[in-house]
Short mmCIF file of C-alpha atoms and ligand atoms in Angstrom, two decimals:
data_model
loop_
_atom_site.label_atom_id
_atom_site.label_comp_id
_atom_site.label_asym_id
_atom_site.label_seq_id
_atom_site.Cartn_x
_atom_site.Cartn_y
_atom_site.Cartn_z
CA GLY A 1 -30.77 163.68 -101.80
CA GLN A 2 -27.19 162.99 -102.79
CA VAL A 3 -24.47 164.27 -100.52
CA LEU A 4 -21.38 165.61 -102.25
CA PRO A 5 -17.93 165.85 -100.68
CA HIS A 6 -17.62 168.66 -98.17
CA ALA A 7 -15.19 169.92 -95.56
CA PRO A 8 -15.34 168.24 -92.14
CA GLY A 9 -17.03 170.01 -89.23
CA ARG A 10 -20.63 170.12 -90.46
CA ARG A 11 -23.24 170.71 -87.70
CA ARG A 12 -26.72 169.29 -87.73
CA LEU A 13 -28.71 172.52 -87.67
CA VAL A 14 -26.53 175.24 -89.15
CA GLY A 15 -24.66 172.98 -91.59
CA ASP A 16 -21.35 174.51 -92.68
CA LEU A 17 -22.18 178.01 -91.44
CA ALA A 18 -19.88 178.07 -88.39
CA GLY A 19 -16.86 180.29 -89.01
CA LEU A 20 -18.17 181.70 -92.30
CA ALA A 21 -17.80 185.48 -92.01
CA PRO A 22 -19.57 187.28 -94.88
CA GLU A 23 -16.58 189.43 -95.80
CA THR A 24 -14.33 186.36 -96.25
CA ALA A 25 -16.86 183.65 -97.18
CA VAL A 26 -15.39 182.78 -100.59
CA GLN A 27 -11.86 182.55 -99.18
CA THR A 28 -12.96 180.43 -96.22
CA ILE A 29 -14.85 178.04 -98.48
CA MET A 30 -11.78 177.79 -100.72
CA ALA A 31 -9.44 177.07 -97.82
CA ARG A 32 -11.75 174.54 -96.16
CA ASN A 33 -12.40 172.64 -99.34
CA ALA A 34 -8.89 172.57 -100.77
CA ALA A 35 -9.07 168.77 -100.54
CA SER A 36 -12.76 168.27 -101.39
CA GLY A 37 -12.12 167.69 -105.08
CA PRO A 38 -13.62 169.17 -108.26
CA ILE A 39 -17.19 169.38 -106.96
CA PHE A 40 -18.34 169.84 -103.39
CA GLU A 41 -21.21 171.20 -101.34
CA GLN A 42 -21.65 173.60 -98.47
CA ARG A 43 -24.86 173.69 -96.49
CA ILE A 44 -26.16 176.76 -94.67
CA PHE A 45 -29.23 175.91 -92.63
CA ARG A 46 -31.41 174.21 -95.22
CA GLN A 47 -29.83 175.77 -98.28
CA LYS A 48 -27.38 173.60 -100.18
CA PHE A 49 -24.70 175.30 -102.30
CA VAL A 50 -22.91 173.15 -104.89
CA PHE A 51 -19.49 174.44 -105.94
CA VAL A 52 -17.40 173.53 -108.95
CA ALA A 53 -13.64 173.99 -108.49
CA SER A 54 -11.95 172.40 -111.53
CA GLY A 55 -11.31 173.70 -115.04
CA GLU A 56 -12.89 170.64 -116.58
CA LEU A 57 -16.21 170.95 -114.71
CA CYS A 58 -16.24 174.71 -115.33
CA ALA A 59 -15.90 174.01 -119.06
CA GLU A 60 -18.73 171.48 -118.84
CA LEU A 61 -21.03 174.01 -117.09
CA CYS A 62 -20.18 176.55 -119.79
CA ASP A 63 -21.72 174.29 -122.46
CA GLU A 64 -24.66 176.50 -123.48
CA SER A 65 -26.52 173.59 -125.04
CA ARG A 66 -26.81 171.91 -121.64
CA PHE A 67 -26.66 174.73 -119.06
CA GLU A 68 -27.74 178.35 -118.69
CA LYS A 69 -27.33 181.15 -116.14
CA ALA A 70 -29.02 180.67 -112.76
CA LEU A 71 -29.76 183.25 -110.09
CA PRO A 72 -28.34 182.10 -106.75
CA PRO A 73 -29.92 183.60 -103.58
CA ALA A 74 -27.49 186.55 -103.57
CA LEU A 75 -28.67 187.62 -107.03
CA VAL A 76 -32.34 187.01 -106.24
CA ALA A 77 -31.94 189.33 -103.23
CA LEU A 78 -30.41 191.96 -105.50
CA ARG A 79 -33.65 192.07 -107.48
CA ASP A 80 -35.14 194.26 -104.72
CA PHE A 81 -32.65 196.83 -105.96
CA ALA A 82 -32.07 196.15 -109.65
CA GLY A 83 -35.30 194.35 -110.61
CA ASP A 84 -35.16 192.76 -114.04
CA GLY A 85 -32.08 194.76 -115.01
CA LEU A 86 -29.60 192.92 -117.25
CA PHE A 87 -27.57 191.35 -114.45
CA THR A 88 -30.44 190.13 -112.26
CA ALA A 89 -33.05 189.25 -114.93
CA TYR A 90 -34.21 185.66 -115.30
CA ASN A 91 -33.32 184.24 -118.70
CA ASP A 92 -36.91 184.28 -119.93
CA GLU A 93 -37.86 187.78 -118.77
CA PRO A 94 -38.72 189.87 -121.87
CA ASN A 95 -36.82 192.94 -120.64
CA TRP A 96 -33.56 190.99 -120.72
CA GLN A 97 -33.66 190.43 -124.50
CA LEU A 98 -35.02 193.92 -125.11
CA ALA A 99 -32.36 195.69 -123.02
CA HIS A 100 -29.62 193.39 -124.33
CA ASP A 101 -30.50 194.16 -127.97
CA LEU A 102 -30.85 197.89 -127.32
CA LEU A 103 -27.61 198.20 -125.37
CA LEU A 104 -25.31 195.92 -127.33
CA PRO A 105 -24.48 198.76 -129.80
CA ALA A 106 -23.39 200.85 -126.80
CA PHE A 107 -20.49 198.43 -126.30
CA THR A 108 -19.21 198.24 -129.85
CA ARG A 109 -15.96 199.81 -131.02
CA PRO A 110 -17.37 203.15 -132.22
CA ALA A 111 -19.19 203.59 -128.92
CA MET A 112 -16.06 202.74 -126.99
CA GLN A 113 -14.26 205.49 -128.87
CA ARG A 114 -16.65 208.01 -127.28
CA TYR A 115 -16.00 206.65 -123.78
CA HIS A 116 -12.23 206.83 -124.26
CA GLY A 117 -12.19 210.59 -123.61
CA VAL A 118 -14.28 210.18 -120.46
CA MET A 119 -11.83 207.57 -119.17
CA LEU A 120 -8.82 209.84 -119.84
CA GLN A 121 -10.52 212.71 -118.02
CA ALA A 122 -11.13 210.55 -114.92
CA VAL A 123 -7.40 209.71 -114.80
CA ARG A 124 -6.51 213.41 -115.00
CA GLU A 125 -8.74 214.03 -112.00
CA LEU A 126 -7.11 211.14 -110.13
CA PHE A 127 -3.65 212.59 -110.79
CA GLU A 128 -4.79 215.93 -109.36
CA VAL A 129 -5.39 214.37 -105.95
CA LEU A 130 -2.41 211.99 -105.75
CA PRO A 131 0.27 213.13 -103.31
CA THR A 132 3.71 213.48 -104.89
CA ASP A 133 5.68 213.84 -101.65
CA GLY A 134 6.22 210.17 -100.87
CA ARG A 135 3.14 209.70 -98.69
CA SER A 136 1.33 206.41 -99.23
CA VAL A 137 -2.25 206.28 -100.49
CA GLU A 138 -4.99 203.75 -99.87
CA VAL A 139 -5.42 202.34 -103.34
CA ALA A 140 -8.88 200.75 -103.50
CA PRO A 141 -10.99 203.82 -102.55
CA LEU A 142 -9.16 205.89 -105.17
CA MET A 143 -9.73 203.29 -107.88
CA THR A 144 -13.39 203.10 -106.85
CA LYS A 145 -13.79 206.86 -107.25
CA LEU A 146 -12.22 206.64 -110.67
CA THR A 147 -14.34 203.77 -112.00
CA MET A 148 -17.48 205.25 -110.44
CA GLU A 149 -16.97 208.55 -112.25
CA THR A 150 -16.26 206.77 -115.52
CA ILE A 151 -19.39 204.63 -115.45
CA ALA A 152 -21.67 207.43 -114.19
CA ARG A 153 -20.50 209.78 -116.94
CA THR A 154 -20.72 207.20 -119.71
CA ALA A 155 -24.00 205.66 -118.55
CA PHE A 156 -25.98 208.81 -117.88
CA SER A 157 -23.66 211.81 -118.28
CA HIS A 158 -23.73 212.44 -114.57
CA ASP A 159 -20.76 213.84 -112.68
CA PHE A 160 -20.60 212.67 -109.06
CA GLY A 161 -17.60 214.96 -108.42
CA SER A 162 -15.84 212.14 -106.54
CA PHE A 163 -12.42 213.76 -106.77
CA THR A 164 -13.47 217.29 -105.89
CA ARG A 165 -15.99 216.96 -103.06
CA PRO A 166 -14.76 216.49 -99.49
CA GLU A 167 -17.53 213.90 -98.91
CA PRO A 168 -18.81 211.37 -101.44
CA HIS A 169 -21.96 212.30 -103.36
CA PRO A 170 -24.93 211.07 -101.23
CA PHE A 171 -25.88 208.70 -104.03
CA VAL A 172 -22.78 206.59 -103.31
CA PRO A 173 -23.38 205.72 -99.61
CA ALA A 174 -27.09 205.20 -100.36
CA MET A 175 -26.14 202.69 -103.03
CA VAL A 176 -23.65 200.94 -100.77
CA THR A 177 -26.29 200.57 -98.03
CA ALA A 178 -28.90 199.30 -100.48
CA LEU A 179 -26.45 196.71 -101.79
CA GLU A 180 -25.37 195.66 -98.32
CA THR A 181 -29.01 195.20 -97.35
CA GLY A 182 -29.52 193.03 -100.40
CA ARG A 183 -26.59 190.90 -99.42
CA ARG A 184 -27.83 190.44 -95.86
CA LEU A 185 -31.29 189.54 -97.11
CA GLY A 186 -29.72 186.97 -99.41
CA ALA A 187 -27.70 185.47 -96.57
CA LEU A 188 -30.78 185.31 -94.34
CA SER A 189 -33.07 183.83 -96.96
CA SER A 190 -32.26 180.29 -95.83
CA LEU A 191 -32.49 181.00 -92.11
CA PRO A 192 -35.74 179.58 -90.74
CA GLY A 193 -37.74 182.16 -88.80
CA SER A 194 -35.83 185.17 -90.10
CA PHE A 195 -38.94 186.84 -91.51
CA LEU A 196 -39.05 189.65 -88.91
CA LEU A 197 -35.36 190.29 -89.18
CA ARG A 198 -35.65 190.56 -92.93
CA ARG A 199 -38.61 192.91 -92.67
CA ARG A 200 -36.61 195.14 -90.30
CA LEU A 201 -33.66 195.21 -92.72
CA ARG A 202 -35.95 196.15 -95.62
CA ARG A 203 -37.57 198.90 -93.59
CA ARG A 204 -34.24 200.36 -92.50
CA ASN A 205 -33.10 200.46 -96.12
CA ALA A 206 -36.32 201.98 -97.45
CA GLY A 207 -35.10 205.58 -97.16
CA HIS A 208 -31.89 204.87 -99.06
CA GLN A 209 -33.73 203.02 -101.79
CA ALA A 210 -36.30 205.82 -102.07
CA TYR A 211 -33.51 208.38 -102.45
CA LEU A 212 -31.83 206.39 -105.23
CA ASP A 213 -35.12 205.81 -107.01
CA SER A 214 -36.24 209.44 -106.83
CA MET A 215 -32.91 210.80 -107.99
CA LEU A 216 -32.86 208.53 -111.00
CA ASP A 217 -36.54 208.98 -111.79
CA GLU A 218 -36.02 212.74 -111.78
CA LEU A 219 -33.04 212.42 -114.05
CA ILE A 220 -34.97 210.21 -116.44
CA SER A 221 -38.01 212.47 -116.62
CA GLU A 222 -35.80 215.56 -117.00
CA ARG A 223 -34.10 213.94 -119.95
CA ARG A 224 -37.43 212.86 -121.42
CA THR A 225 -38.95 216.31 -121.30
CA GLY A 226 -35.86 218.52 -121.56
CA GLY A 227 -34.98 217.58 -125.12
CA ARG A 228 -31.26 217.11 -124.26
CA HIS A 229 -29.73 214.38 -126.41
CA GLU A 230 -26.70 212.54 -125.12
CA PRO A 231 -25.10 209.53 -126.78
CA ASP A 232 -24.94 207.72 -123.42
CA LEU A 233 -26.65 204.52 -122.26
CA LEU A 234 -29.58 206.51 -120.92
CA GLY A 235 -30.02 208.30 -124.25
CA ILE A 236 -30.08 204.99 -126.12
CA MET A 237 -32.66 203.52 -123.77
CA LEU A 238 -34.88 206.60 -123.90
CA GLU A 239 -34.72 207.26 -127.61
CA GLN A 240 -34.51 203.87 -129.24
CA ALA A 241 -37.10 201.23 -129.93
CA HIS A 242 -36.23 197.63 -130.68
CA PRO A 243 -35.41 197.45 -134.41
CA GLU A 244 -37.65 194.41 -134.96
CA THR A 245 -40.39 194.50 -132.35
CA GLY A 246 -40.59 198.30 -131.86
CA GLU A 247 -40.72 197.72 -128.10
CA ARG A 248 -39.30 200.26 -125.63
CA LEU A 249 -38.12 200.07 -122.04
CA SER A 250 -40.40 201.67 -119.45
CA ASP A 251 -39.03 204.38 -117.16
CA ARG A 252 -38.88 201.91 -114.30
CA ALA A 253 -37.01 199.39 -116.44
CA ILE A 254 -34.58 202.13 -117.43
CA ARG A 255 -34.01 202.99 -113.77
CA TYR A 256 -33.21 199.32 -113.08
CA GLN A 257 -30.68 199.30 -115.91
CA ILE A 258 -28.97 202.49 -114.70
CA LEU A 259 -28.64 201.04 -111.19
CA THR A 260 -27.36 197.80 -112.72
CA PHE A 261 -24.67 199.57 -114.71
CA LEU A 262 -23.58 201.67 -111.77
CA VAL A 263 -23.14 198.57 -109.64
CA ALA A 264 -21.84 196.08 -112.20
CA GLY A 265 -19.71 198.72 -113.89
CA HIS A 266 -17.48 200.01 -111.14
CA GLU A 267 -16.56 197.73 -108.22
CA THR A 268 -15.28 194.86 -110.35
CA THR A 269 -13.04 197.11 -112.42
CA SER A 270 -11.87 198.98 -109.34
CA GLY A 271 -10.89 195.72 -107.61
CA ALA A 272 -9.06 194.54 -110.72
CA LEU A 273 -7.07 197.79 -110.95
CA SER A 274 -6.21 197.75 -107.26
CA LEU A 275 -5.10 194.12 -107.33
CA ALA A 276 -3.04 194.69 -110.47
CA LEU A 277 -1.22 197.57 -108.72
CA HIS A 278 -0.57 195.28 -105.76
CA HIS A 279 0.98 192.57 -107.97
CA LEU A 280 3.06 195.14 -109.84
CA ALA A 281 4.42 196.61 -106.60
CA ARG A 282 5.32 193.06 -105.49
CA HIS A 283 7.05 192.11 -108.76
CA PRO A 284 9.55 194.83 -109.73
CA GLU A 285 10.64 192.91 -112.84
CA VAL A 286 7.04 192.79 -114.08
CA LEU A 287 6.60 196.47 -113.25
CA ALA A 288 9.74 197.35 -115.21
CA ARG A 289 8.53 195.46 -118.27
CA ALA A 290 5.13 197.13 -118.11
CA GLN A 291 6.75 200.55 -117.76
CA ALA A 292 9.05 199.83 -120.70
CA GLU A 293 5.98 199.01 -122.76
CA THR A 294 4.23 202.25 -121.81
CA ASP A 295 7.41 204.16 -122.73
CA ALA A 296 7.55 202.40 -126.09
CA VAL A 297 3.88 203.12 -126.87
CA LEU A 298 3.46 206.56 -125.31
CA GLY A 299 6.94 208.03 -125.59
CA PRO A 300 8.96 209.88 -122.95
CA ASP A 301 6.43 212.59 -121.94
CA PRO A 302 4.81 211.53 -118.62
CA ASP A 303 1.71 213.57 -119.53
CA ALA A 304 1.20 211.70 -122.80
CA GLU A 305 -2.25 210.15 -123.08
CA PRO A 306 -2.88 207.05 -125.17
CA ALA A 307 -4.96 207.46 -128.31
CA PHE A 308 -7.86 205.01 -128.59
CA GLU A 309 -5.93 202.81 -131.05
CA GLN A 310 -2.88 202.68 -128.78
CA VAL A 311 -4.68 200.97 -125.92
CA PRO A 312 -4.83 197.50 -127.55
CA ARG A 313 -1.11 197.82 -128.32
CA LEU A 314 -0.35 197.71 -124.59
CA ARG A 315 -0.18 193.92 -124.75
CA PHE A 316 1.92 193.30 -121.67
CA VAL A 317 -0.23 195.61 -119.52
CA ARG A 318 -3.21 193.60 -120.75
CA ARG A 319 -1.50 190.34 -119.74
CA VAL A 320 -0.89 191.79 -116.26
CA LEU A 321 -4.60 192.39 -116.04
CA ASP A 322 -5.52 188.94 -117.37
CA GLU A 323 -3.24 187.33 -114.80
CA THR A 324 -4.67 189.54 -112.03
CA LEU A 325 -8.18 188.37 -112.93
CA ARG A 326 -6.99 184.77 -113.01
CA LEU A 327 -5.77 184.73 -109.41
CA TRP A 328 -8.45 186.96 -107.95
CA PRO A 329 -11.35 187.26 -110.38
CA THR A 330 -13.11 190.24 -108.85
CA ALA A 331 -16.52 188.73 -109.65
CA PRO A 332 -15.62 185.45 -107.95
CA GLY A 333 -18.29 183.22 -109.42
CA PHE A 334 -21.44 182.66 -111.40
CA ALA A 335 -24.21 180.08 -111.27
CA ARG A 336 -25.40 177.59 -113.89
CA THR A 337 -28.53 175.48 -114.10
CA PRO A 338 -29.25 172.55 -116.47
CA ARG A 339 -31.75 173.04 -119.29
CA GLU A 340 -32.80 169.39 -118.89
CA ALA A 341 -32.11 166.68 -116.31
CA THR A 342 -28.46 165.70 -116.53
CA THR A 343 -25.46 164.67 -114.46
CA LEU A 344 -22.32 166.60 -113.62
CA ALA A 345 -19.42 164.41 -112.48
CA GLY A 346 -22.02 161.82 -111.47
CA TYR A 347 -24.10 164.37 -109.56
CA ARG A 348 -27.73 164.43 -110.73
CA MET A 349 -29.07 167.88 -111.68
CA ARG A 350 -32.56 168.86 -112.71
CA PRO A 351 -33.79 172.20 -114.06
CA GLY A 352 -34.02 174.50 -111.03
CA ASP A 353 -30.89 173.00 -109.43
CA TRP A 354 -27.79 175.10 -109.78
CA ALA A 355 -24.05 174.94 -109.24
CA LEU A 356 -21.66 177.81 -108.55
CA VAL A 357 -18.47 178.08 -110.58
CA LEU A 358 -15.94 179.10 -107.92
CA LEU A 359 -13.59 181.05 -110.17
CA PRO A 360 -10.58 181.55 -107.86
CA MET A 361 -10.36 177.75 -107.50
CA VAL A 362 -11.10 177.00 -111.17
CA HIS A 363 -8.44 179.53 -112.19
CA ARG A 364 -5.83 177.81 -110.00
CA ASP A 365 -6.49 174.28 -111.20
CA PRO A 366 -3.01 172.76 -111.64
CA ASP A 367 -4.35 170.46 -114.38
CA VAL A 368 -4.95 173.58 -116.48
CA TRP A 369 -2.28 176.01 -115.26
CA GLY A 370 0.49 173.69 -114.14
CA PRO A 371 2.20 173.15 -110.79
CA ASP A 372 2.97 176.87 -110.38
CA ALA A 373 -0.70 177.86 -110.72
CA GLU A 374 -0.49 179.99 -107.56
CA ALA A 375 2.33 182.16 -108.95
CA PHE A 376 1.77 185.55 -110.63
CA ASP A 377 3.10 185.21 -114.18
CA PRO A 378 1.51 187.42 -116.87
CA ASP A 379 3.34 185.55 -119.64
CA ARG A 380 0.97 182.60 -119.17
CA PHE A 381 -1.29 184.62 -121.44
CA LEU A 382 1.23 184.82 -124.28
CA PRO A 383 -0.49 183.30 -127.32
CA GLU A 384 2.15 180.61 -127.65
CA ARG A 385 1.67 179.52 -124.05
CA SER A 386 -2.13 179.65 -124.26
CA ARG A 387 -2.36 177.33 -127.23
CA GLY A 388 -3.67 173.90 -126.27
CA ARG A 389 -4.92 175.06 -122.88
CA LEU A 390 -8.41 173.86 -121.97
CA LYS A 391 -10.95 176.33 -123.37
CA HIS A 392 -13.64 177.65 -121.05
CA ALA A 393 -11.48 177.22 -117.96
CA TYR A 394 -10.72 180.97 -117.70
CA LYS A 395 -13.99 182.86 -117.20
CA PRO A 396 -13.55 186.14 -115.28
CA PHE A 397 -16.37 187.67 -117.34
CA GLY A 398 -18.79 184.75 -117.12
CA THR A 399 -19.97 182.81 -120.12
CA GLY A 400 -22.41 182.50 -123.00
CA GLU A 401 -25.38 184.69 -123.69
CA ARG A 402 -25.37 186.12 -120.15
CA ALA A 403 -21.65 186.89 -120.09
CA CYS A 404 -20.50 190.39 -119.13
CA ILE A 405 -21.73 192.99 -121.63
CA GLY A 406 -19.13 195.43 -120.25
CA ARG A 407 -16.08 193.25 -120.86
CA GLN A 408 -14.51 195.43 -123.58
CA PHE A 409 -15.40 198.53 -121.61
CA ALA A 410 -13.72 197.19 -118.47
CA LEU A 411 -10.62 195.99 -120.30
CA HIS A 412 -10.18 199.23 -122.24
CA GLU A 413 -10.61 201.28 -119.09
CA ALA A 414 -8.33 199.13 -116.94
CA VAL A 415 -5.50 198.94 -119.50
CA LEU A 416 -5.72 202.69 -120.13
CA VAL A 417 -5.68 203.56 -116.42
CA LEU A 418 -2.86 201.14 -115.57
CA ALA A 419 -0.78 202.39 -118.47
CA ARG A 420 -1.18 206.03 -117.43
CA ILE A 421 -0.24 205.24 -113.82
CA LEU A 422 2.77 203.04 -114.68
CA HIS A 423 4.03 205.43 -117.31
CA ARG A 424 4.19 208.21 -114.77
CA PHE A 425 4.88 206.57 -111.42
CA ASP A 426 7.02 204.01 -109.67
CA LEU A 427 5.11 201.90 -107.16
CA THR A 428 6.28 200.72 -103.79
CA GLY A 429 4.34 198.89 -101.14
CA ASP A 430 5.03 197.97 -97.56
CA PRO A 431 7.06 194.74 -97.83
CA ALA A 432 5.32 193.45 -94.70
CA TYR A 433 1.85 193.84 -96.25
CA GLN A 434 0.00 190.54 -96.62
CA LEU A 435 -2.67 190.65 -99.29
CA ARG A 436 -6.06 190.50 -97.62
CA ILE A 437 -9.24 190.43 -99.65
CA THR A 438 -12.57 191.87 -98.56
CA GLU A 439 -15.64 190.36 -100.15
CA ARG A 440 -18.82 192.21 -100.90
CA LEU A 441 -20.46 191.25 -104.16
CA THR A 442 -16.94 191.61 -105.50
CA LEU A 443 -13.39 191.13 -104.25
CA MET A 444 -11.26 194.08 -103.18
CA PRO A 445 -7.81 194.27 -101.55
CA ARG A 446 -8.08 195.47 -97.99
CA ASP A 447 -5.87 198.21 -96.50
CA LEU A 448 -3.62 198.17 -99.54
CA ARG A 449 -1.38 201.22 -99.36
CA LEU A 450 1.18 202.14 -102.00
CA VAL A 451 3.60 205.00 -102.54
CA LEU A 452 3.46 206.44 -106.06
CA ARG A 453 6.62 208.39 -106.89
CA PRO A 454 7.02 210.26 -110.18
CA ARG A 455 9.49 208.31 -112.30
CA VAL A 456 12.86 209.86 -112.89
CA PRO A 457 13.11 210.49 -116.63
CA ALA A 458 15.82 208.47 -118.36
CA PRO A 459 18.86 210.67 -119.13
MN1 LIG G 1 -19.69 192.65 -115.78
C1 LIG G 1 -22.20 190.34 -116.13
C2 LIG G 1 -17.65 190.21 -114.46
C3 LIG G 1 -17.11 194.89 -115.64
C4 LIG G 1 -21.80 195.13 -116.81
N1 LIG G 1 -19.89 190.65 -115.36
C5 LIG G 1 -21.01 189.87 -115.62
C6 LIG G 1 -20.73 188.51 -115.26
C7 LIG G 1 -19.44 188.48 -114.78
C8 LIG G 1 -18.92 189.82 -114.85
C9 LIG G 1 -18.70 187.27 -114.25
C10 LIG G 1 -21.67 187.31 -115.40
C11 LIG G 1 -22.45 187.09 -114.12
C12 LIG G 1 -23.36 185.87 -114.13
O1 LIG G 1 -23.22 184.99 -114.97
O2 LIG G 1 -24.20 185.81 -113.24
N2 LIG G 1 -17.75 192.56 -115.11
C13 LIG G 1 -17.11 191.47 -114.63
C14 LIG G 1 -15.73 191.84 -114.31
C15 LIG G 1 -15.59 193.16 -114.66
C16 LIG G 1 -16.86 193.61 -115.17
C17 LIG G 1 -14.71 190.90 -113.70
C18 LIG G 1 -14.39 194.07 -114.57
C19 LIG G 1 -13.15 193.67 -114.41
N3 LIG G 1 -19.49 194.66 -116.13
C20 LIG G 1 -18.33 195.37 -116.10
C21 LIG G 1 -18.57 196.70 -116.58
C22 LIG G 1 -19.90 196.77 -116.91
C23 LIG G 1 -20.48 195.49 -116.63
C24 LIG G 1 -17.50 197.79 -116.70
C25 LIG G 1 -20.67 197.92 -117.49
C26 LIG G 1 -20.16 198.93 -118.17
N4 LIG G 1 -21.65 192.72 -116.32
C27 LIG G 1 -22.33 193.86 -116.69
C28 LIG G 1 -23.70 193.52 -117.00
C29 LIG G 1 -23.83 192.13 -116.81
C30 LIG G 1 -22.51 191.66 -116.39
C31 LIG G 1 -24.79 194.52 -117.43
C32 LIG G 1 -25.07 191.28 -117.04
C33 LIG G 1 -25.11 190.87 -118.51
C34 LIG G 1 -26.34 190.03 -118.85
O3 LIG G 1 -26.69 189.12 -118.12
O4 LIG G 1 -26.91 190.33 -119.89
#
């Protein structure tokens, strides 16, 4: 087949595997291929990965008339866990359309108004556990507790008690292990002769998976028979039939969706919040502007909570978030496959082939963002500076029909949480800290510690 540009150092058997640690794979591929151009390949054993790194090719792949979502090996492996749930369903699986149509109303404005209170409550619980004596806190685990509680309570009215228990709820480590197993299986899928290894991994994970399944199945059957009505995602899936076809999701399909929402709905938002706090601590002038905005919208009382309608008025906080997701989009990529045979930058693609949009590279393309593309500057997202910029070159939530269904949810939650934190606290980090990113399915700052000090009220 055709060979695309790739970084030097390829070996005959393992391809470009050498030096690719799983927890930094995206960053290593970025660094190695800084000079490979807008499209390049990496080979791991026999599996070829095609990456797109420019805004222009990203925009081309986002053309829904020519391309659609593909499931790369990492997502295929996740199907052990989340089956044909929204995120891991193939485009033509009937449960995708059914679940999409049933759940879309759960992400409209009136539904979001119901979640607003849940989000505020999670922040209150966070504030209860934050030290106020100048000790530093590790940011990412706290943000993960917060987003986990929010999604569990909105998706199925379940309280994991993350902020009150000494140990995490057993569901959480079981989920982490199941996901990690999925990732390892995905990584091994192209390794010849790894069958036994994969079987051993599956077997070791079986207990965790069984625990997750039984807990959710119990919850689902309790809700079915108990007559309790909740306006959460679970309630919608249990009680509603498709308005046109009358179809319903089976209990197993509902379990897949709940697992999907728990996974898709918390790590990405948690990483975004943590990274935003890092940038704010690094850029005191940006922090001051964001705080001034929260003061203007919320007033002087540090306990003031935003009303639902006030959240979209926090425009600068939103731009901080947009810029955070530009530099480190916490879901670092998505895959696209052609609907019919075509070419991409001269590279021939047939249905079944796929290319990965490598978002952290696409989002730093100097042809789109200018020579200072690496710099943190929220004002890039001012309307007057966005005009004329290439469309479809900023895609932190994916694209088209299979784009993120939780986008509004995530943005509302993240702006609300950031605003509450900034309104109440000053942030300081260790000046010697170098941002390091850990990769799982998502990106997360590693060992990020900040001191949150209550702000001194203006005289
Ligand atoms: Mn989310 C799909 C990014 C928050 C639920 N999400 C996607 C995709 C990206 C993405 C990218 C497309 C993946 C692909 O094409 O293969 N999501 C994010 C980011 C955040 C986020 C960066 C936070 C920041 N996502 C959320 C939240 C929820 C959620 C919050 C749930 C409440 N996301 C989903 C679901 C899908 C998805 C469900 C799959 C949608 C579909 O294919 O129908």
